[in-house]
CSV table of C-alpha atoms in Angstrom, one decimal:
chain,number,residue,atom,x,y,z
A,110,TYR,CA,128.0,71.8,102.0
A,111,GLN,CA,127.4,68.6,103.3
A,112,ARG,CA,129.1,66.5,101.7
A,113,ARG,CA,132.2,67.4,102.0
A,114,VAL,CA,134.1,66.7,105.6
A,115,ARG,CA,137.6,68.5,105.1
A,116,ASP,CA,138.9,69.9,101.5
A,117,THR,CA,138.3,67.5,99.3
A,118,THR,CA,137.2,64.1,101.7
A,119,THR,CA,133.8,63.3,100.6
A,120,VAL,CA,133.1,60.6,102.7
A,121,ASN,CA,129.5,60.6,101.7
A,122,MET,CA,129.5,60.2,98.2
A,123,SER,CA,129.1,57.4,96.2
A,124,LEU,CA,132.1,55.3,94.4
A,125,SER,CA,131.1,56.5,91.1
A,126,ASP,CA,131.0,60.4,92.4
A,127,LYS,CA,134.2,59.9,93.8
A,128,LEU,CA,136.1,57.9,91.0
A,129,GLY,CA,134.2,59.8,88.2
A,130,ASN,CA,133.0,58.5,84.7
A,131,ARG,CA,136.0,58.5,82.8
A,132,PHE,CA,139.1,55.9,83.1
A,133,VAL,CA,141.9,54.7,81.0
A,134,SER,CA,142.1,51.3,79.4
A,135,LYS,CA,144.3,49.5,76.9
A,136,THR,CA,141.5,50.2,74.5
A,137,GLY,CA,141.0,53.4,75.4
A,138,ASN,CA,138.7,55.4,77.5
A,139,ILE,CA,136.0,53.6,79.4
A,140,ASP,CA,132.9,54.6,81.7
A,141,TYR,CA,132.1,53.7,85.3
A,142,ALA,CA,129.2,51.2,84.1
A,143,THR,CA,131.9,49.8,82.3
A,144,LEU,CA,134.6,49.4,84.9
A,145,THR,CA,132.7,48.0,87.4
A,146,SER,CA,130.0,45.9,85.1
A,147,ASP,CA,131.7,42.2,86.5
A,148,ALA,CA,133.5,43.7,89.7
A,149,SER,CA,132.7,42.7,93.1
A,150,LEU,CA,136.4,44.9,94.4
A,151,VAL,CA,137.5,47.8,93.0
A,152,ALA,CA,141.1,48.9,94.3
A,153,LEU,CA,143.2,52.1,94.2
A,154,TYR,CA,146.6,51.9,93.5
A,155,PHE,CA,148.5,54.8,94.1
A,156,SER,CA,152.0,54.5,92.9
A,157,ALA,CA,154.1,56.2,90.5
A,158,HIS,CA,157.4,55.9,87.6
A,159,TRP,CA,159.4,57.7,90.0
A,160,CYS,CA,159.3,55.8,93.0
A,161,PRO,CA,161.5,53.0,93.3
A,162,PRO,CA,159.4,51.3,95.8
A,163,CYS,CA,156.2,51.3,93.7
A,164,ARG,CA,159.0,50.2,90.2
A,165,ARG,CA,159.5,46.9,92.6
A,166,PHE,CA,155.6,46.4,94.4
A,167,THR,CA,153.7,46.6,90.9
A,168,PRO,CA,155.5,44.0,88.5
A,169,LYS,CA,154.3,41.9,91.8
A,170,LEU,CA,151.0,43.3,91.7
A,171,ALA,CA,150.5,42.9,88.2
A,172,ASP,CA,151.4,39.1,88.4
A,173,LEU,CA,148.7,38.6,91.0
A,174,TYR,CA,146.3,40.7,89.3
A,175,ASN,CA,146.7,38.5,86.0
A,176,LYS,CA,146.1,35.6,88.3
A,177,TRP,CA,142.9,36.9,90.1
A,178,VAL,CA,141.3,37.4,86.5
A,179,ALA,CA,142.5,34.5,84.9
A,180,ALA,CA,140.7,32.4,88.2
A,181,GLY,CA,137.7,34.5,87.6
A,182,LYS,CA,138.0,36.5,90.9
A,183,LYS,CA,135.9,39.6,90.8
A,184,ILE,CA,138.3,42.5,91.0
A,185,VAL,CA,139.4,45.6,89.0
A,186,ILE,CA,142.5,48.0,89.8
A,187,VAL,CA,142.2,51.4,89.1
A,188,PHE,CA,145.9,53.3,89.0
A,189,CYS,CA,146.0,56.4,90.9
A,190,SER,CA,149.2,58.3,89.5
A,191,SER,CA,151.3,60.7,91.5
A,192,ASP,CA,153.7,60.9,88.2
A,193,LYS,CA,155.3,64.5,87.1
A,194,ASP,CA,154.5,64.0,83.8
A,195,SER,CA,152.0,62.7,81.1
A,196,HIS,CA,154.9,60.7,79.7
A,197,GLN,CA,156.0,59.0,82.7
A,198,PHE,CA,152.7,58.0,82.9
A,199,ASP,CA,152.2,56.5,79.9
A,200,GLU,CA,155.4,54.8,80.2
A,201,TYR,CA,154.3,53.2,83.7
A,202,TYR,CA,150.9,52.7,82.5
A,203,ASN,CA,152.0,50.2,80.0
A,204,GLU,CA,153.4,47.9,82.6
A,205,MET,CA,149.8,47.7,84.2
A,206,PRO,CA,147.4,45.1,83.3
A,207,TRP,CA,144.5,47.5,84.5
A,208,TYR,CA,142.6,50.5,84.4
A,209,ALA,CA,143.8,54.2,85.4
A,210,LEU,CA,142.5,57.3,85.8
A,211,PRO,CA,143.9,59.8,83.4
A,212,PHE,CA,146.7,61.6,83.9
A,213,GLY,CA,146.5,64.7,86.1
A,214,ASP,CA,142.9,63.9,87.6
A,215,ASP,CA,142.1,66.0,90.3
A,216,LYS,CA,140.3,62.5,91.8
A,217,VAL,CA,143.4,61.4,92.3
A,218,LYS,CA,144.5,64.3,95.2
A,219,ALA,CA,140.8,64.0,96.5
A,220,LEU,CA,141.6,59.8,97.0
A,221,SER,CA,144.7,59.9,98.3
A,222,THR,CA,143.3,62.5,101.1
A,223,GLU,CA,139.8,60.5,101.4
A,224,TYR,CA,142.2,57.5,102.4
A,225,GLY,CA,144.9,59.0,104.0
A,226,VAL,CA,147.9,58.0,101.6
A,227,SER,CA,150.9,58.7,103.6
A,228,GLY,CA,153.3,56.8,101.4
A,229,ILE,CA,153.5,54.8,97.9
A,230,PRO,CA,152.9,52.5,97.1
A,231,TRP,CA,149.8,52.5,98.5
A,232,LEU,CA,146.7,49.9,97.7
A,233,THR,CA,143.3,50.6,99.1
A,234,VAL,CA,140.2,47.8,98.4
A,235,LEU,CA,137.0,49.1,98.6
A,236,ASN,CA,133.9,47.0,97.5
A,237,LYS,CA,131.7,47.6,94.5
A,238,GLU,CA,129.1,50.3,96.6
A,239,GLY,CA,132.5,51.7,97.7
A,240,LYS,CA,132.9,50.4,101.5
A,241,LEU,CA,136.3,50.1,103.0
A,242,ILE,CA,137.4,46.7,102.7
A,243,GLU,CA,141.2,47.4,103.8
A,244,ASN,CA,143.1,50.1,103.5
A,245,GLU,CA,147.2,49.3,102.9
A,246,ALA,CA,146.3,46.7,101.1
A,247,ASP,CA,149.5,46.6,99.6
A,248,ASN,CA,150.5,45.4,103.2
A,249,THR,CA,148.4,42.6,102.6
A,250,VAL,CA,149.5,41.5,99.0
A,251,ASN,CA,153.3,41.4,100.0
A,252,SER,CA,152.4,39.0,103.3
A,253,LYS,CA,149.6,36.7,101.6
A,254,GLY,CA,150.4,37.2,98.0
A,255,GLU,CA,147.7,35.1,95.6
A,256,ASN,CA,145.7,34.4,98.9
A,257,ALA,CA,145.1,38.4,99.5
A,258,VAL,CA,142.1,38.7,96.9
A,259,ASN,CA,140.2,36.0,99.0
A,260,ASP,CA,140.7,38.0,102.2
A,261,TRP,CA,138.9,40.7,100.7
A,262,LEU,CA,135.9,38.9,98.5
A,263,GLY,CA,135.3,37.4,102.3
A,264,LYS,CA,134.7,40.7,103.4
A,265,ILE,CA,132.4,41.8,101.1
C-alpha cells in the first residue's frame, strides 16, 4: 500500500487521517474539525501516569499551555497516552487542560513510531496541515518556557 512506509508509519497521510476524528475534551468527545478550528499548531504530548519525569513535566506544560491560550496563541495539545489502564488514563488526564486521543487508541502507537518517540515525556509540534515544526519540543519548553510557542509559530 503506497501510503505506508513501514509498519504503522503513515508519512503521506493528512493530519486528520493520522489523528482520526475522535478526541476527548473536558466537555465530552469532539471531532477533528472542532479540535483544529482555531489552531495554527497541533502538539502531540506523549506521556503516561506511571512515568516520574512525565509527572514532573505535565504541570509545567499545563501552566504554559494555559498562559498561551490566555494570550491568544493558536495551539492545541493532544495527549497521546502510554498508560496501562483506563483508570490511570482518567486520573492523569484530569490534570491536563487540553485534549486527548481516547485511551487505547491504536493511533498513539502509529504516531509514536512516525515521530521516533524513544522516551517520554515527548512533545511533537506540527502545523495544522501536519508539517513537522519541532520534534522533542519538550526540550524547547524546558529551555525557553513561555517563549517556546513563539518559536514554533515563527516556523509555520
